[in-house]
């Protein structure tokens, strides 16, 4: 048993269950008498609903109910809750549980069928007849932003949901005086997070106890509980929302609420039978939020040494048909863009635009890949134009270790707090990365490849990632007389290993084996306060709440054990599941005995115990986010004849402060890199002009397989955060963020002879060859 | 490796056969009673013919370790073994398994403890959310039964038939390589 | 994503299958490996009334050498082909191509006949059949007929098969000595349908090409033979230049379509590249050396 669990590469507590097929995912919830739901979804991107005929569907044997908007009670018929308001978000449009009048994207639910099986429910969908008046659709982002475009929301004058500007310094002056200004347009297209488990909801209503239980594949069970309680008119205590094992989330499983998250629980109450809805893959493509499409016009002003004088970006953000979640993604793009560089003058301005497509909300990275893509592309451009080595340009502009906390001059981050980097060591992260990839002698190596007729490029990209934002998370820890330690926190887990990393923190505080610490997450019945798993915050915010609660239980343990052992608390130690007098291991009590003694049948409980039992609840509310950083570098080979690419090496150096479990961290990073590779070269959601999604299967929306994802070498730098007791920073999104920028930079390098300049993502073999052709025929830029 | 029609019987009495037909043809059915083995146990059930094997395992037999990620054959989460060979259980109808032997993830380590392949996945962090994992495990087990010393190419070829959205695959590849060494067959 | 109701029947013999197909006509649908049909059923894009499952007909799964042909039963699993030493030795082009079909977990079920009958415009096996001038043996109530690939493949996802027909066997002619073959393809990901695939056959007579055949997939409604280029290759010297010119010529005549994964121009360009690579590889394998 290690003396300290924190920092150990230990296997996960949750694995045996998941490996043996004993996981409990939403679709695994089996309640007697369960009915199965399916949705009739809009086949049109934009249409008025004239008539809905459900009689035939209702008559089909096995169908229990067919519900349309008019059947819903008043309180859930209107627009669903607005998540994160923002002063700039003047048109905070949200979707409805069931569309009764207008549909604004393909896949919007219109009718709910509940039947004895999903098979029958789908049979019934075919018997529903809806008459539509098809309306013109706004699909293309730029076109949708123009005046006169078809309006997604009839009560608006145009499709602009928000127009928002953030500034630091005086950009106009900086650009006017700058010796060099470089401009570029960058595009990142739509993608889908596509967890292998789709969404799902199972709801059960007990009419006697008035208790609603909902199993939901959400990343934010407590918030869902709160909204359900509000929308269905039930006390919070009568609603229990459980996020059981979740088969991957990556952002879009946090919405509060998707239409189905309200209509299914309501149906269960109305029918007084459990109702299960499991999204199928084609539904997932149209009904679960997308992300990524933004078009940035960007320019950078530099002096003759390549020092940044100013950066300006104006961009369009694609909301889809609604923007329930708010402006997180474009705000994060604008505030991530400056990255590790000193940018004295900065201007970020965007318009968030409605279009007749599936709604968007944060997907792993959440706007950061865009910001990093723009900034790192600009830095490469500066290097090329000024003939300065691209690593050197970066070194000249890095924020230095002694300059923290570093204030970005008045930018406001997604949490509404002024953007100040807490800590970091960017030059060191960069040096390590360049060493690992062998940048020093890359020129010679590249020439060698070239002589062999191979086109290989070295790419790299640096990012700073805001993680671990508030408002808060909480945790309750209880030691039972068995000696087992029970930890309850509300953040859901989607594979990030919280059952283990939280247990490591607790095991250290209580001197127990990590396997004796049993963590419950994401069950509002076990712990009722919290916000959710997003923005790389679970480890930071909940992790610190866990540490605080564990510290409190440790104190209590010492107090109680002191009485039992007739010793002073200061003289006691906790190890191996025991409390003992330092230097006298024989004078010991088991942790479980202490727990029993803390809950006596007779006698008095001393005032200073603050109640019975070895139990404590603590909350952690960070003042602001903790900023992680990292750099990725890779060698990418291009077959110019076919446009195929292949990674020869991939290196990540990451700084997220002290690492609780390096194995889990590396897994997070590697998984993120794989998604980033998808974003860069494989995954693209394609809409036609009518707003039909052409990529609705895994045959057309291409998730990378083992053949496309290289082994990733991971190394760490540890700069603790001063903002939380554990000093940790989040790591959930680190893997994905810089990949598009890195791939672009590697391709530029591999195809430098042709003068290729990648400004868009994702690419494909076909598109890459097109770019190559364009570069070859284009006049060489002046 | 095919399901054997000899192990099916019409679930209800066949609809009346027209009297004048020359040779009696088998009558298509909407439901059939099938017999086959699942994880070594004989199962006899009546099932609607359109029910996929995946749904049958999950709903009728409660074997929820077999997961559904796409229902069109691509993700591999539903992969199980049919007479020892990995197949997509979302692309097979339960009635097609008649007479066959099916293995699912639940069979690997029937009691406490883990199968060597499962243990290797744990050791090498070959899973995060675990949703894709049963499919990967079944393909890996089939591969390692056939090849005590699989080549890297064989390993990658096998794993290439599965999608994982969490791990980036590296842990899975390492787990299978390790299991080839540790599994005493 | 659950299939619409259908009725199901699993015949035990070819004759019974033919009778059932005759009985149910256009309402019936043959189910072989199911790797193309069942996704369509699950998505309700195909809605047959009666599924005729031929998986129980053992006599339809075999790999047999007979005279100067290799006979492959329609129900032979793609996996069995891949694992067959006979195929590898006798029809290496088929062996090489089949490993591009999906993944091992797909090939355990997917059948040779099913792939050909499905006639996906990006499938590998139709190009192989075309390049090898395979015979496709079809049984119907009125008897048996053997079709050439040109007769069999009728367009996008269409063949000469009538609803009452059963593809029973594919006969691959064995190639003479000094013949090399190659299958190369570009796909978005490993295991995906081809963006472009090329099957090449080259027979050598010393330094010259005695005969060459070239068939493409992914660039038309079905497999495309490049007869013009083949004619020009015959009798030419086996040089890189000759192969490149022929490949370009063949590609120039193609009329592929643009769709979400690749433009027509990309397909044409890559067809030229792959044709060149395939021809050179086949030439090398025939024992020739490219200059
Ligand atoms: C994930 C995945 C990836 C794939 N990748 C590829 C790929 O890269 N390349 C590729 O070529 N294919 C690919 N496929 C499809 C391929 O594997 C199928 O096996 C093949 O297309 C159909 O063969 P099958 O035996 O499964 O036929 P089925 O799906 O059973 O049938 C297909 C069609 O053929 C008809 N049919 C079948 N057998 C006969 C017969 N004997 N006589 C008359 N009609 C018949 C059926 O009625 C049906 O219309 C992939 C499939 C999946 C699920
Ligand atoms: S569910 Fe069967 S392959 Fe995806
Ligand atoms: S572990 Fe989550 S999909 Fe593989």
Tab-separated table of N, CA and C in Angstrom, chain A residues 273-404:
chain	number	residue	atom	x	y	z
A	273	UNK	N	-46.926	4.619	-15.398
A	273	UNK	CA	-46.091	3.452	-15.692
A	273	UNK	C	-44.700	3.971	-16.062
A	274	UNK	N	-43.671	3.173	-15.786
A	274	UNK	CA	-42.331	3.611	-16.178
A	274	UNK	C	-42.255	3.764	-17.693
A	275	UNK	N	-41.569	4.803	-18.133
A	275	UNK	CA	-41.395	5.037	-19.562
A	275	UNK	C	-39.908	5.165	-19.849
A	276	UNK	N	-39.492	4.468	-20.889
A	276	UNK	CA	-38.081	4.506	-21.279
A	276	UNK	C	-37.951	5.072	-22.691
A	277	UNK	N	-37.047	5.998	-22.833
A	277	UNK	CA	-36.701	6.477	-24.180
A	277	UNK	C	-35.183	6.404	-24.347
A	278	UNK	N	-34.768	5.660	-25.334
A	278	UNK	CA	-33.350	5.589	-25.660
A	278	UNK	C	-33.187	6.134	-27.069
A	279	UNK	N	-32.430	7.186	-27.155
A	279	UNK	CA	-32.184	7.831	-28.445
A	279	UNK	C	-31.463	6.849	-29.364
A	280	UNK	N	-31.889	6.769	-30.616
A	280	UNK	CA	-31.084	5.937	-31.516
A	280	UNK	C	-30.072	6.815	-32.239
A	281	UNK	N	-29.172	6.193	-32.967
A	281	UNK	CA	-28.041	6.954	-33.496
A	281	UNK	C	-28.486	8.019	-34.479
A	282	UNK	N	-29.489	7.693	-35.268
A	282	UNK	CA	-29.920	8.714	-36.226
A	282	UNK	C	-30.593	9.876	-35.520
A	283	UNK	N	-31.364	9.566	-34.466
A	283	UNK	CA	-31.910	10.663	-33.669
A	283	UNK	C	-30.788	11.497	-33.077
A	284	UNK	N	-29.771	10.796	-32.592
A	284	UNK	CA	-28.673	11.508	-31.938
A	284	UNK	C	-28.082	12.569	-32.866
A	285	UNK	N	-27.962	12.220	-34.117
A	285	UNK	CA	-27.342	13.164	-35.042
A	285	UNK	C	-28.177	14.428	-35.233
A	286	UNK	N	-29.482	14.332	-35.068
A	286	UNK	CA	-30.296	15.531	-35.276
A	286	UNK	C	-30.843	16.122	-33.984
A	287	UNK	N	-30.866	15.318	-32.909
A	287	UNK	CA	-31.552	15.779	-31.700
A	287	UNK	C	-30.607	16.113	-30.559
A	288	UNK	N	-29.369	15.732	-30.661
A	288	UNK	CA	-28.404	16.084	-29.618
A	288	UNK	C	-27.507	17.190	-30.159
A	289	UNK	N	-27.201	18.128	-29.284
A	289	UNK	CA	-26.530	19.349	-29.724
A	289	UNK	C	-25.217	19.097	-30.458
A	290	UNK	N	-24.959	19.972	-31.402
A	290	UNK	CA	-23.698	19.981	-32.150
A	290	UNK	C	-22.815	21.099	-31.610
A	291	UNK	N	-21.693	21.280	-32.313
A	291	UNK	CA	-20.842	22.434	-32.022
A	291	UNK	C	-19.864	22.656	-33.158
A	292	UNK	N	-18.997	23.648	-32.946
A	292	UNK	CA	-17.782	23.872	-33.717
A	292	UNK	C	-17.853	24.878	-34.856
A	293	UNK	N	-19.019	25.076	-35.501
A	293	UNK	CA	-18.967	25.980	-36.654
A	293	UNK	C	-18.789	27.430	-36.213
A	294	UNK	N	-17.676	28.003	-36.591
A	294	UNK	CA	-17.427	29.435	-36.416
A	294	UNK	C	-16.556	29.901	-37.579
A	295	UNK	N	-16.788	31.114	-38.003
A	295	UNK	CA	-15.959	31.710	-39.054
A	295	UNK	C	-15.286	32.949	-38.465
A	296	UNK	N	-13.974	32.899	-38.443
A	296	UNK	CA	-13.208	34.005	-37.835
A	296	UNK	C	-12.482	34.804	-38.896
A	297	UNK	N	-12.694	36.103	-38.903
A	297	UNK	CA	-11.774	36.995	-39.597
A	297	UNK	C	-10.825	37.495	-38.530
A	298	UNK	N	-9.542	37.320	-38.786
A	298	UNK	CA	-8.589	37.649	-37.734
A	298	UNK	C	-7.400	38.369	-38.320
A	299	UNK	N	-6.815	39.249	-37.524
A	299	UNK	CA	-5.583	39.912	-37.967
A	299	UNK	C	-4.682	40.135	-36.768
A	300	UNK	N	-3.415	40.144	-37.078
A	300	UNK	CA	-2.418	40.305	-36.029
A	300	UNK	C	-1.465	41.430	-36.432
A	301	UNK	N	-1.111	42.246	-35.452
A	301	UNK	CA	-0.144	43.325	-35.675
A	301	UNK	C	1.115	42.985	-34.885
A	302	UNK	N	2.259	43.041	-35.565
A	302	UNK	CA	3.523	42.697	-34.896
A	302	UNK	C	4.589	43.728	-35.242
A	303	UNK	N	5.591	43.781	-34.373
A	303	UNK	CA	6.725	44.636	-34.715
A	303	UNK	C	7.704	43.837	-35.576
A	304	UNK	N	8.814	44.417	-35.901
A	304	UNK	CA	9.714	43.753	-36.853
A	304	UNK	C	10.382	42.526	-36.254
A	305	UNK	N	10.371	42.409	-34.904
A	305	UNK	CA	10.923	41.212	-34.265
A	305	UNK	C	9.866	40.139	-34.066
A	306	UNK	N	8.692	40.396	-34.524
A	306	UNK	CA	7.632	39.413	-34.336
A	306	UNK	C	6.944	39.514	-32.985
A	307	UNK	N	7.159	40.593	-32.270
A	307	UNK	CA	6.454	40.767	-30.986
A	307	UNK	C	5.045	41.270	-31.272
A	308	UNK	N	4.093	40.676	-30.555
A	308	UNK	CA	2.691	40.990	-30.853
A	308	UNK	C	2.328	42.368	-30.312
A	309	UNK	N	1.729	43.171	-31.183
A	309	UNK	CA	1.250	44.480	-30.762
A	309	UNK	C	-0.265	44.453	-30.555
A	310	UNK	N	-0.906	43.625	-31.315
A	310	UNK	CA	-2.345	43.554	-31.159
A	310	UNK	C	-2.950	42.419	-31.967
A	311	UNK	N	-4.117	41.968	-31.562
A	311	UNK	CA	-4.856	40.938	-32.301
A	311	UNK	C	-6.317	41.360	-32.339
A	312	UNK	N	-6.901	41.134	-33.503
A	312	UNK	CA	-8.308	41.500	-33.660
A	312	UNK	C	-9.012	40.319	-34.324
A	313	UNK	N	-10.151	39.925	-33.795
A	313	UNK	CA	-10.920	38.877	-34.477
A	313	UNK	C	-12.399	39.206	-34.433
A	314	UNK	N	-13.022	39.032	-35.575
A	314	UNK	CA	-14.461	39.233	-35.684
A	314	UNK	C	-15.009	37.925	-36.199
A	315	UNK	N	-15.985	37.386	-35.485
A	315	UNK	CA	-16.409	36.053	-35.915
A	315	UNK	C	-17.905	35.836	-35.808
A	316	UNK	N	-18.314	34.835	-36.558
A	316	UNK	CA	-19.701	34.410	-36.531
A	316	UNK	C	-19.767	33.088	-35.789
A	317	UNK	N	-20.707	33.018	-34.871
A	317	UNK	CA	-20.911	31.763	-34.143
A	317	UNK	C	-22.256	31.185	-34.550
A	318	UNK	N	-22.254	29.904	-34.828
A	318	UNK	CA	-23.440	29.201	-35.310
A	318	UNK	C	-24.198	28.606	-34.115
A	319	UNK	N	-25.382	29.153	-33.826
A	319	UNK	CA	-26.177	28.668	-32.688
A	319	UNK	C	-27.027	27.460	-33.054
A	320	UNK	N	-27.335	27.328	-34.336
A	320	UNK	CA	-28.423	26.429	-34.674
A	320	UNK	C	-29.732	27.158	-34.419
A	321	UNK	N	-30.802	26.387	-34.241
A	321	UNK	CA	-32.119	27.002	-34.190
A	321	UNK	C	-32.413	27.703	-32.868
A	322	UNK	N	-31.722	27.308	-31.820
A	322	UNK	CA	-31.965	27.903	-30.497
A	322	UNK	C	-30.618	28.130	-29.819
A	323	UNK	N	-30.654	28.758	-28.675
A	323	UNK	CA	-29.398	28.911	-27.943
A	323	UNK	C	-29.664	28.781	-26.458
A	324	UNK	N	-30.320	27.693	-26.076
A	324	UNK	CA	-30.696	27.487	-24.686
A	324	UNK	C	-29.495	27.626	-23.763
A	325	UNK	N	-28.366	27.085	-24.190
A	325	UNK	CA	-27.208	27.036	-23.299
A	325	UNK	C	-26.626	28.413	-23.065
A	326	UNK	N	-26.760	29.303	-24.037
A	326	UNK	CA	-26.192	30.636	-23.880
A	326	UNK	C	-24.985	30.834	-24.771
A	327	UNK	N	-24.084	31.696	-24.355
A	327	UNK	CA	-22.998	32.134	-25.228
A	327	UNK	C	-21.648	31.550	-24.844
A	328	UNK	N	-21.656	30.474	-24.095
A	328	UNK	CA	-20.396	29.938	-23.594
A	328	UNK	C	-19.356	29.735	-24.699
A	329	UNK	N	-19.755	29.100	-25.769
A	329	UNK	CA	-18.756	28.738	-26.786
A	329	UNK	C	-18.077	29.968	-27.398
A	330	UNK	N	-18.836	30.944	-27.911
A	330	UNK	CA	-18.130	32.094	-28.485
A	330	UNK	C	-17.342	32.890	-27.441
A	331	UNK	N	-17.833	32.946	-26.233
A	331	UNK	CA	-17.068	33.667	-25.204
A	331	UNK	C	-15.760	32.943	-24.939
A	332	UNK	N	-15.848	31.630	-24.834
A	332	UNK	CA	-14.628	30.871	-24.560
A	332	UNK	C	-13.642	30.998	-25.719
A	333	UNK	N	-14.142	31.022	-26.940
A	333	UNK	CA	-13.236	31.217	-28.084
A	333	UNK	C	-12.464	32.519	-27.930
A	334	UNK	N	-13.205	33.570	-27.672
A	334	UNK	CA	-12.586	34.887	-27.610
A	334	UNK	C	-11.619	35.023	-26.453
A	335	UNK	N	-11.904	34.341	-25.369
A	335	UNK	CA	-11.050	34.483	-24.187
A	335	UNK	C	-9.937	33.431	-24.152
A	336	UNK	N	-10.034	32.421	-25.003
A	336	UNK	CA	-8.948	31.433	-25.082
A	336	UNK	C	-7.907	31.864	-26.107
A	337	UNK	N	-8.360	32.635	-27.063
A	337	UNK	CA	-7.507	32.989	-28.193
A	337	UNK	C	-6.147	33.575	-27.783
A	338	UNK	N	-6.076	34.502	-26.824
A	338	UNK	CA	-4.766	35.066	-26.476
A	338	UNK	C	-3.757	34.025	-26.025
A	339	UNK	N	-4.237	32.945	-25.407
A	339	UNK	CA	-3.354	31.834	-25.070
A	339	UNK	C	-2.177	32.254	-24.211
A	340	UNK	N	-0.987	31.744	-24.519
A	340	UNK	CA	0.165	31.954	-23.653
A	340	UNK	C	0.915	33.240	-23.960
A	341	UNK	N	0.352	34.054	-24.854
A	341	UNK	CA	1.121	35.188	-25.362
A	341	UNK	C	0.696	36.500	-24.729
A	342	UNK	N	1.656	37.401	-24.665
A	342	UNK	CA	1.361	38.755	-24.191
A	342	UNK	C	0.794	39.547	-25.357
A	343	UNK	N	-0.468	39.887	-25.247
A	343	UNK	CA	-1.135	40.629	-26.321
A	343	UNK	C	-1.656	41.914	-25.707
A	344	UNK	N	-0.929	42.981	-25.855
A	344	UNK	CA	-1.301	44.210	-25.133
A	344	UNK	C	-2.632	44.796	-25.606
A	345	UNK	N	-2.950	44.583	-26.854
A	345	UNK	CA	-4.189	45.166	-27.384
A	345	UNK	C	-4.987	44.072	-28.085
A	346	UNK	N	-6.240	43.977	-27.713
A	346	UNK	CA	-7.010	42.824	-28.192
A	346	UNK	C	-8.462	43.220	-28.386
A	347	UNK	N	-9.022	42.696	-29.458
A	347	UNK	CA	-10.424	42.977	-29.749
A	347	UNK	C	-11.071	41.691	-30.257
A	348	UNK	N	-12.067	41.229	-29.554
A	348	UNK	CA	-12.811	40.036	-29.991
A	348	UNK	C	-14.275	40.417	-30.088
A	349	UNK	N	-14.828	40.173	-31.243
A	349	UNK	CA	-16.206	40.588	-31.477
A	349	UNK	C	-16.918	39.498	-32.259
A	350	UNK	N	-18.067	39.114	-31.760
A	350	UNK	CA	-18.777	38.076	-32.506
A	350	UNK	C	-20.259	38.371	-32.587
A	351	UNK	N	-20.857	37.741	-33.555
A	351	UNK	CA	-22.304	37.683	-33.616
A	351	UNK	C	-22.711	36.213	-33.550
A	352	UNK	N	-23.631	35.922	-32.662
A	352	UNK	CA	-24.169	34.564	-32.555
A	352	UNK	C	-25.413	34.513	-33.418
A	353	UNK	N	-25.463	33.527	-34.301
A	353	UNK	CA	-26.446	33.552	-35.390
A	353	UNK	C	-27.340	32.309	-35.353
A	354	UNK	N	-28.627	32.546	-35.450
A	354	UNK	CA	-29.555	31.416	-35.560
A	354	UNK	C	-29.589	30.892	-36.992
A	355	UNK	N	-29.743	29.585	-37.113
A	355	UNK	CA	-29.926	28.959	-38.421
A	355	UNK	C	-30.794	27.723	-38.222
A	356	UNK	N	-31.401	27.237	-39.296
A	356	UNK	CA	-32.331	26.111	-39.168
A	356	UNK	C	-31.585	24.781	-39.113
A	357	UNK	N	-30.831	24.636	-38.071
A	357	UNK	CA	-30.053	23.413	-37.866
A	357	UNK	C	-30.123	23.048	-36.384
A	358	UNK	N	-29.688	21.851	-36.077
A	358	UNK	CA	-29.690	21.413	-34.681
A	358	UNK	C	-28.941	22.436	-33.832
A	359	UNK	N	-29.468	22.616	-32.646
A	359	UNK	CA	-28.885	23.567	-31.700
A	359	UNK	C	-27.425	23.212	-31.377
A	360	UNK	N	-26.662	24.206	-30.977
A	360	UNK	CA	-25.288	23.934	-30.567
A	360	UNK	C	-25.112	24.275	-29.092
A	361	UNK	N	-24.157	23.626	-28.477
A	361	UNK	CA	-23.778	23.923	-27.088
A	361	UNK	C	-22.383	23.345	-26.907
A	362	UNK	N	-21.747	23.625	-25.787
A	362	UNK	CA	-20.340	23.213	-25.659
A	362	UNK	C	-20.105	21.720	-25.867
A	363	UNK	N	-19.144	21.423	-26.697
A	363	UNK	CA	-18.616	20.072	-26.884
A	363	UNK	C	-17.151	20.167	-26.538
A	364	UNK	N	-16.686	19.218	-25.762
A	364	UNK	CA	-15.284	19.147	-25.329
A	364	UNK	C	-14.374	20.117	-26.101
A	365	UNK	N	-13.852	21.042	-25.387
A	365	UNK	CA	-13.079	22.102	-26.041
A	365	UNK	C	-13.868	23.402	-26.018
A	366	UNK	N	-15.153	23.304	-26.403
A	366	UNK	CA	-16.111	24.393	-26.210
A	366	UNK	C	-15.599	25.759	-26.646
A	367	UNK	N	-15.186	25.867	-27.871
A	367	UNK	CA	-14.733	27.165	-28.359
A	367	UNK	C	-13.230	27.345	-28.250
A	368	UNK	N	-12.588	26.557	-27.394
A	368	UNK	CA	-11.136	26.685	-27.251
A	368	UNK	C	-10.391	26.258	-28.514
A	369	UNK	N	-10.795	25.150	-29.153
A	369	UNK	CA	-10.077	24.773	-30.381
A	369	UNK	C	-10.077	25.906	-31.404
A	370	UNK	N	-11.180	26.662	-31.449
A	370	UNK	CA	-11.271	27.759	-32.408
A	370	UNK	C	-10.257	28.840	-32.070
A	371	UNK	N	-10.269	29.240	-30.797
A	371	UNK	CA	-9.359	30.303	-30.380
A	371	UNK	C	-7.917	29.913	-30.630
A	372	UNK	N	-7.590	28.682	-30.282
A	372	UNK	CA	-6.210	28.223	-30.448
A	372	UNK	C	-5.863	28.114	-31.931
A	373	UNK	N	-6.806	27.666	-32.713
A	373	UNK	CA	-6.567	27.544	-34.156
A	373	UNK	C	-6.220	28.921	-34.740
A	374	UNK	N	-7.033	29.892	-34.403
A	374	UNK	CA	-6.815	31.235	-34.945
A	374	UNK	C	-5.460	31.773	-34.485
A	375	UNK	N	-5.193	31.695	-33.193
A	375	UNK	CA	-3.974	32.305	-32.677
A	375	UNK	C	-2.720	31.593	-33.178
A	376	UNK	N	-2.737	30.279	-33.130
A	376	UNK	CA	-1.547	29.548	-33.532
A	376	UNK	C	-1.308	29.649	-35.041
A	377	UNK	N	-2.385	29.736	-35.805
A	377	UNK	CA	-2.234	29.946	-37.245
A	377	UNK	C	-1.621	31.323	-37.510
A	378	UNK	N	-2.078	32.318	-36.739
A	378	UNK	CA	-1.521	33.662	-36.910
A	378	UNK	C	-0.033	33.674	-36.553
A	379	UNK	N	0.331	32.952	-35.499
A	379	UNK	CA	1.741	32.938	-35.102
A	379	UNK	C	2.603	32.279	-36.183
A	380	UNK	N	2.098	31.211	-36.747
A	380	UNK	CA	2.844	30.562	-37.841
A	380	UNK	C	2.973	31.516	-39.029
A	381	UNK	N	1.933	32.261	-39.270
A	381	UNK	CA	1.935	33.213	-40.384
A	381	UNK	C	3.002	34.284	-40.156
A	382	UNK	N	3.033	34.804	-38.926
A	382	UNK	CA	4.028	35.825	-38.590
A	382	UNK	C	5.427	35.271	-38.825
A	383	UNK	N	5.653	34.060	-38.343
A	383	UNK	CA	6.975	33.452	-38.485
A	383	UNK	C	7.348	33.357	-39.959
A	384	UNK	N	6.405	32.891	-40.742
A	384	UNK	CA	6.689	32.701	-42.156
A	384	UNK	C	6.957	34.031	-42.855
A	385	UNK	N	6.086	35.002	-42.567
A	385	UNK	CA	6.211	36.284	-43.274
A	385	UNK	C	7.481	37.030	-42.883
A	386	UNK	N	7.844	36.926	-41.595
A	386	UNK	CA	9.010	37.680	-41.139
A	386	UNK	C	10.291	36.862	-41.223
A	387	UNK	N	10.156	35.603	-41.626
A	387	UNK	CA	11.341	34.764	-41.730
A	387	UNK	C	11.985	34.478	-40.386
A	388	UNK	N	11.162	34.419	-39.357
A	388	UNK	CA	11.669	34.064	-38.028
A	388	UNK	C	11.240	32.623	-37.757
A	389	UNK	N	12.077	31.870	-37.094
A	389	UNK	CA	11.715	30.495	-36.751
A	389	UNK	C	10.407	30.493	-35.950
A	390	UNK	N	9.525	29.544	-36.266
A	390	UNK	CA	8.194	29.594	-35.639
A	390	UNK	C	8.238	29.306	-34.148
A	391	UNK	N	9.234	28.560	-33.694
A	391	UNK	CA	9.355	28.355	-32.246
A	391	UNK	C	9.866	29.638	-31.585
A	392	UNK	N	10.775	30.283	-32.263
A	392	UNK	CA	11.355	31.509	-31.714
A	392	UNK	C	10.292	32.613	-31.588
A	393	UNK	N	9.446	32.732	-32.568
A	393	UNK	CA	8.377	33.742	-32.483
A	393	UNK	C	7.553	33.533	-31.227
A	394	UNK	N	7.312	32.310	-30.924
A	394	UNK	CA	6.506	32.035	-29.736
A	394	UNK	C	7.269	32.381	-28.479
A	395	UNK	N	8.527	31.966	-28.446
A	395	UNK	CA	9.332	32.254	-27.257
A	395	UNK	C	9.361	33.745	-26.968
A	396	UNK	N	9.422	34.543	-28.003
A	396	UNK	CA	9.500	35.997	-27.791
A	396	UNK	C	8.225	36.563	-27.195
A	397	UNK	N	7.147	35.823	-27.309
A	397	UNK	CA	5.874	36.384	-26.875
A	397	UNK	C	5.269	35.727	-25.627
A	398	UNK	N	5.904	34.667	-25.146
A	398	UNK	CA	5.331	33.974	-23.985
A	398	UNK	C	5.229	34.876	-22.758
A	399	UNK	N	4.148	34.702	-22.019
A	399	UNK	CA	4.059	35.257	-20.668
A	399	UNK	C	5.088	34.498	-19.833
A	400	UNK	N	5.872	35.201	-19.048
A	400	UNK	CA	6.946	34.554	-18.290
A	400	UNK	C	6.461	34.085	-16.921
A	401	UNK	N	7.121	33.062	-16.370
A	401	UNK	CA	6.668	32.487	-15.099
A	401	UNK	C	6.521	33.516	-13.975
A	402	UNK	N	7.371	34.537	-13.968
A	402	UNK	CA	7.284	35.498	-12.865
A	402	UNK	C	6.146	36.494	-13.057
A	403	UNK	N	5.472	36.431	-14.184
A	403	UNK	CA	4.437	37.441	-14.452
A	403	UNK	C	3.038	37.035	-13.973
A	404	UNK	N	2.951	35.897	-13.270
A	404	UNK	CA	1.641	35.465	-12.755
A	404	UNK	C	1.408	36.060	-11.376
